[in-house]
Tab-separated table of C-alpha atoms in Angstrom:
chain	number	residue	atom	x	y	z
A	254	MET	CA	155.743	22.620	161.021
A	255	SER	CA	153.409	20.882	158.649
A	256	ALA	CA	149.718	20.395	159.348
A	257	GLY	CA	149.999	16.720	159.879
A	258	ALA	CA	152.833	17.477	162.626
A	259	GLU	CA	150.785	19.671	164.238
A	260	HIS	CA	147.858	17.341	164.535
A	261	ASP	CA	150.302	14.481	165.977
A	262	ARG	CA	151.340	16.840	168.450
A	263	ASP	CA	147.451	17.663	169.704
A	264	ASP	CA	146.796	13.974	169.690
A	265	VAL	CA	149.148	13.260	172.373
A	266	ILE	CA	148.157	13.272	175.993
A	267	LEU	CA	151.403	12.254	177.617
A	268	ARG	CA	154.989	12.373	176.593
A	269	THR	CA	158.326	11.300	178.126
A	270	ARG	CA	161.544	12.849	176.581
A	271	GLN	CA	164.705	10.922	177.400
A	272	VAL	CA	163.527	10.090	180.870
A	273	THR	CA	166.324	8.231	183.240
A	274	LYS	CA	166.031	6.828	186.417
A	275	LYS	CA	168.895	5.713	188.635
A	276	PHE	CA	168.663	4.064	192.008
A	277	GLY	CA	172.313	4.384	193.285
A	278	SER	CA	174.569	2.664	190.742
A	279	LEU	CA	171.479	1.041	188.979
A	280	LEU	CA	170.458	2.267	185.930
A	281	ALA	CA	166.791	1.352	185.556
A	282	LEU	CA	165.827	3.522	182.797
A	283	ASN	CA	168.029	4.960	180.164
A	284	GLU	CA	166.790	7.891	177.856
A	285	VAL	CA	163.238	6.599	177.151
A	286	THR	CA	161.563	8.772	174.914
A	287	ALA	CA	157.640	7.828	173.971
A	288	GLU	CA	154.519	9.320	173.095
A	289	PHE	CA	150.923	8.255	174.130
A	290	ARG	CA	148.039	9.367	172.280
A	291	LYS	CA	144.497	10.368	173.368
A	292	GLY	CA	141.870	7.445	173.209
A	293	VAL	CA	144.431	4.804	172.610
A	294	ILE	CA	144.980	1.738	174.904
A	295	THR	CA	148.822	1.352	174.845
A	296	SER	CA	150.622	-1.350	176.873
A	297	ILE	CA	154.071	-1.665	178.279
A	298	ILE	CA	155.739	-5.144	177.829
A	299	GLY	CA	159.177	-6.349	178.366
A	300	PRO	CA	160.967	-9.216	180.309
A	301	ASN	CA	161.537	-9.082	183.917
A	302	GLY	CA	163.852	-6.564	184.932
A	303	ALA	CA	163.197	-4.436	181.754
A	304	GLY	CA	162.216	-1.244	183.683
A	305	LYS	CA	158.362	-1.668	183.138
A	306	SER	CA	157.463	-0.783	186.773
A	307	THR	CA	159.943	1.970	186.924
A	308	TYR	CA	158.505	3.717	183.607
A	309	PHE	CA	155.068	3.082	184.844
A	310	ASN	CA	155.859	4.800	188.291
A	311	LEU	CA	157.309	7.773	186.457
A	312	LEU	CA	153.983	8.077	184.501
A	313	CYS	CA	151.939	8.482	187.449
A	314	GLY	CA	154.183	10.699	189.406
A	315	ALA	CA	155.302	8.148	192.069
A	316	VAL	CA	158.909	8.700	191.449
A	317	ALA	CA	160.706	11.453	189.669
A	318	PRO	CA	162.947	10.738	186.844
A	319	SER	CA	166.713	11.534	187.528
A	320	SER	CA	166.868	13.363	184.070
A	321	GLY	CA	164.751	14.116	181.077
A	322	ARG	CA	161.125	15.492	181.177
A	323	ILE	CA	157.248	14.295	181.390
A	324	GLU	CA	154.587	16.348	179.701
A	325	PHE	CA	150.896	15.815	179.985
A	326	GLU	CA	148.560	17.637	177.540
A	327	GLY	CA	151.733	19.634	176.747
A	328	ARG	CA	152.599	20.846	180.022
A	329	ASP	CA	155.805	19.868	181.700
A	330	VAL	CA	154.749	17.777	184.900
A	331	THR	CA	158.390	16.587	185.750
A	332	GLY	CA	158.756	16.088	189.475
A	333	PHE	CA	155.223	16.907	190.555
A	334	PRO	CA	153.971	15.024	193.551
A	335	GLN	CA	151.949	12.116	192.844
A	336	HIS	CA	148.539	14.018	194.246
A	337	ARG	CA	149.225	16.737	191.586
A	338	PHE	CA	149.216	14.081	188.903
A	339	ALA	CA	145.904	12.785	190.054
A	340	HIS	CA	144.434	16.326	190.184
A	341	LEU	CA	145.409	16.708	186.350
A	342	GLY	CA	143.669	13.551	185.761
A	343	ILE	CA	146.301	11.026	185.658
A	344	VAL	CA	145.074	7.998	187.949
A	345	LYS	CA	146.762	4.798	188.737
A	346	SER	CA	144.978	1.438	189.718
A	347	PHE	CA	147.456	-0.858	191.738
A	348	GLN	CA	148.499	-4.332	190.807
A	349	ILE	CA	147.420	-5.451	194.569
A	350	THR	CA	143.867	-4.595	195.139
A	351	THR	CA	143.178	-1.757	197.338
A	352	VAL	CA	139.985	-1.331	198.422
A	353	PHE	CA	138.435	-0.804	202.031
A	354	PRO	CA	137.176	-4.403	202.733
A	355	GLN	CA	134.997	-3.561	205.870
A	356	LEU	CA	132.945	-0.994	203.467
A	357	THR	CA	130.093	-1.970	200.930
A	358	ALA	CA	131.165	-1.689	197.215
A	359	HIS	CA	129.092	1.437	196.990
A	360	GLU	CA	130.880	3.340	200.068
A	361	ASN	CA	134.148	2.515	198.532
A	362	VAL	CA	133.114	4.388	195.406
A	363	ARG	CA	131.293	7.280	196.878
A	364	LEU	CA	134.213	8.108	199.362
A	365	ALA	CA	136.536	8.285	196.355
A	366	ALA	CA	134.048	10.528	194.597
A	367	GLN	CA	133.798	12.763	197.879
A	368	ALA	CA	137.333	13.061	198.373
A	369	LEU	CA	137.615	14.729	194.872
A	370	VAL	CA	134.948	17.232	196.146
A	371	SER	CA	136.183	18.439	199.490
A	372	THR	CA	139.177	17.274	201.821
A	373	PHE	CA	136.561	18.148	204.791
A	374	GLY	CA	133.847	15.921	203.277
A	375	MET	CA	133.275	14.513	206.736
A	376	TRP	CA	131.483	17.811	207.865
A	377	ARG	CA	129.203	17.821	204.771
A	378	PRO	CA	125.448	17.814	205.358
A	379	ARG	CA	123.889	14.367	204.783
A	380	SER	CA	121.773	15.858	202.130
A	381	SER	CA	124.714	17.099	199.999
A	382	LEU	CA	126.061	13.508	199.756
A	383	LYS	CA	122.989	12.759	197.219
A	384	GLY	CA	124.925	13.737	194.234
A	385	LEU	CA	127.836	11.594	195.124
A	386	SER	CA	125.474	8.530	195.954
A	387	GLU	CA	124.175	8.841	192.673
A	388	LYS	CA	127.540	9.041	191.124
A	389	ALA	CA	128.672	6.108	193.091
A	390	ASP	CA	125.505	4.129	191.339
A	391	HIS	CA	126.526	5.157	188.244
A	392	ILE	CA	130.030	4.077	188.324
A	393	LEU	CA	129.199	0.711	189.864
A	394	GLU	CA	126.827	-0.066	186.865
A	395	ARG	CA	129.547	0.732	184.647
A	396	VAL	CA	132.148	-1.339	185.947
A	397	GLY	CA	129.494	-4.191	186.311
A	398	LEU	CA	128.735	-3.989	189.925
A	399	ALA	CA	125.143	-2.404	189.862
A	400	ASP	CA	123.849	-5.489	192.054
A	401	ARG	CA	126.849	-5.753	194.283
A	402	GLY	CA	126.618	-1.989	195.861
A	403	ALA	CA	125.467	-2.931	199.144
A	404	ARG	CA	127.866	-6.026	199.639
A	405	LEU	CA	131.002	-5.525	201.748
A	406	ALA	CA	133.925	-5.151	199.486
A	407	GLY	CA	136.053	-7.970	201.487
A	408	TRP	CA	133.073	-10.153	200.394
A	409	LEU	CA	133.361	-9.706	196.813
A	410	ALA	CA	135.216	-12.277	194.559
A	411	HIS	CA	138.717	-11.507	193.627
A	412	GLY	CA	137.483	-10.365	189.855
A	413	GLU	CA	134.829	-8.319	191.236
A	414	GLN	CA	137.243	-6.477	193.725
A	415	ARG	CA	139.492	-5.678	190.645
A	416	ALA	CA	136.291	-3.863	189.027
A	417	LEU	CA	135.726	-2.191	192.152
A	418	GLU	CA	139.274	-0.920	192.244
A	419	LEU	CA	138.414	0.193	188.817
A	420	GLY	CA	135.223	1.795	189.637
A	421	ILE	CA	137.142	3.779	192.503
A	422	ALA	CA	139.555	5.161	189.993
A	423	LEU	CA	136.816	6.241	187.911
A	424	ALA	CA	135.365	8.313	190.784
A	425	SER	CA	137.949	10.897	189.965
A	426	ASP	CA	136.897	11.400	186.292
A	427	PRO	CA	140.530	10.799	185.181
A	428	ARG	CA	141.545	11.659	181.525
A	429	LEU	CA	144.412	9.052	181.558
A	430	LEU	CA	144.244	5.903	183.363
A	431	LEU	CA	147.075	3.694	184.438
A	432	LEU	CA	146.615	-0.173	185.066
A	433	ASP	CA	149.215	-2.272	186.863
A	434	GLU	CA	148.617	-5.684	186.013
A	435	PRO	CA	144.953	-5.400	186.422
A	436	THR	CA	144.200	-9.189	185.907
A	437	ALA	CA	146.692	-10.433	188.365
A	438	GLY	CA	145.319	-13.555	190.129
A	439	MET	CA	142.409	-13.726	188.016
A	440	SER	CA	140.861	-16.738	186.562
A	441	PRO	CA	140.453	-17.132	182.575
A	442	GLN	CA	136.716	-16.053	182.946
A	443	GLU	CA	137.430	-12.864	185.321
A	444	THR	CA	140.196	-11.911	183.009
A	445	ARG	CA	138.205	-11.709	180.057
A	446	VAL	CA	135.537	-9.819	181.818
A	447	ILE	CA	138.156	-7.150	183.132
A	448	MET	CA	139.713	-7.003	179.700
A	449	ASP	CA	136.297	-6.420	177.967
A	450	LEU	CA	135.498	-3.920	180.767
A	451	ILE	CA	139.022	-2.034	179.944
A	452	VAL	CA	138.210	-2.057	176.333
A	453	SER	CA	134.708	-0.386	177.035
A	454	LEU	CA	136.259	2.182	179.419
A	455	ALA	CA	139.075	3.283	176.441
A	456	GLN	CA	136.076	4.597	174.499
A	457	GLU	CA	135.847	7.278	177.020
A	458	ARG	CA	139.480	8.165	178.125
A	459	THR	CA	143.187	7.193	177.335
A	460	ILE	CA	144.632	3.769	179.127
A	461	ILE	CA	148.068	2.757	179.849
A	462	LEU	CA	148.732	-0.623	181.318
A	463	VAL	CA	151.281	-3.156	182.135
A	464	GLU	CA	150.088	-6.724	181.869
A	465	HIS	CA	151.968	-10.056	181.684
A	466	LYS	CA	149.130	-12.012	179.862
A	467	MET	CA	150.629	-11.365	176.210
A	468	LYS	CA	147.934	-12.865	174.382
A	469	LEU	CA	145.340	-10.615	176.092
A	470	VAL	CA	147.560	-7.782	175.690
A	471	LEU	CA	148.021	-8.141	171.886
A	472	GLY	CA	144.449	-8.644	171.357
A	473	ILE	CA	142.986	-5.480	173.203
A	474	SER	CA	145.961	-2.857	172.869
A	475	ASP	CA	146.274	-0.203	170.016
A	476	ARG	CA	149.915	0.388	170.668
A	477	LEU	CA	152.690	-1.427	172.561
A	478	LEU	CA	156.084	-0.199	173.951
A	479	VAL	CA	158.478	-2.722	174.486
A	480	LEU	CA	161.523	-2.156	177.320
A	481	HIS	CA	164.532	-4.158	177.451
A	482	HIS	CA	167.401	-3.550	180.102
A	483	GLY	CA	165.644	-0.289	180.800
A	484	GLU	CA	165.599	0.907	177.257
A	485	LEU	CA	162.911	1.332	174.562
A	486	LEU	CA	163.438	-1.738	172.619
A	487	ALA	CA	160.346	-1.358	170.137
A	488	GLU	CA	157.168	0.440	169.694
A	489	GLY	CA	154.253	0.010	167.358
A	490	THR	CA	150.756	-1.747	166.667
A	491	PRO	CA	150.423	-5.332	167.786
A	492	ASP	CA	151.058	-6.654	164.185
A	493	GLU	CA	154.166	-4.669	163.846
A	494	ILE	CA	155.450	-6.042	167.320
A	495	ARG	CA	154.475	-9.494	166.380
A	496	ARG	CA	156.779	-9.255	163.150
A	497	ASN	CA	159.670	-7.700	165.039
A	498	ASP	CA	162.464	-10.174	165.151
A	499	THR	CA	164.343	-8.637	167.850
A	500	VAL	CA	161.150	-8.463	170.206
A	501	LYS	CA	160.558	-12.194	169.407
A	502	ARG	CA	163.808	-13.027	170.441
A	503	VAL	CA	164.135	-11.189	173.753
A	504	TYR	CA	160.769	-11.424	174.723
A	505	LEU	CA	157.898	-12.909	172.840
A	506	GLY	CA	159.983	-16.115	171.952
A	507	GLN	CA	160.104	-16.565	175.738
A	508	ARG	CA	156.467	-17.416	175.638
A	509	SER	CA	155.791	-19.205	172.495
A	510	HIS	CA	154.471	-22.121	174.107
C-alpha cells in the first residue's frame, strides 16, 4: 500500500461498504459504498425517494443494513444499537425539533450533558452540577444563545429552537454530527444563521447533513453524495456535481428555477 493510500485511509472517519437495505420487497438502498473524511462537511442529496433518509438512518444506527458493512474510525459497527453509536461519538440531530419546551434552554443543554456523565444523575449532589452548568453556558454561547439560557425552550423562535437542538447534540461531545434537514421550516434569515453555525462547528468536528435547499448545500459543503433510486449516482466537490450532466438531468435540473 502506498503512503498516499495509507493517508487516505487514516483520513476517513466513517465508511459504508456495499450497504443494502430492504423493507420487505422494497429495495431502499442497493450496495452503496462511500467514505466520509474527517473535518469535512458532506451533504447527501437526491430526489424524493432516492434513499437519503434510509442511508442517513443507517449512518446513525437507527436501522441496520440488510447486508454490507458500516465502519467508524476503522471499526466495524454494523448492527450496533443506536445508543452504542452515540457512545462512540456519532450523534444525530433530527428534522423535527426535539427540545423539552417546558424547560429552559440552559436546562435542556445541561440535562443532555448530565445524561452523558451518569444515568443516575438525579441522585448527584447539587454542588457536583456546577461543571455541567458551566458546560451548558459554554455550549449556549457557542450556538448563539448565550442570552436565551433562562428562557423556556417552547418560547424560543423556531430558528433558536434548532440552534438549541444543535447545542443539545454538542453536549455529548460528538466527533461526527449528523444533521437531518437542519433548516426545515426556517425563514431565509434563520437559515443563513444556522448554516453559518454549521460551517463554524465543522472546524471542530465532522458533519454529514441532508438538506433540500440546494443553493445553500452547494455553498457550504466540501463534498456531496448524490443518491438516486437507492444507488450512489455521483460524488464529488460542489463544482464537480454542478458539472455532472447525469446529476443535472435527474436532480439539479429539476430545481433550476
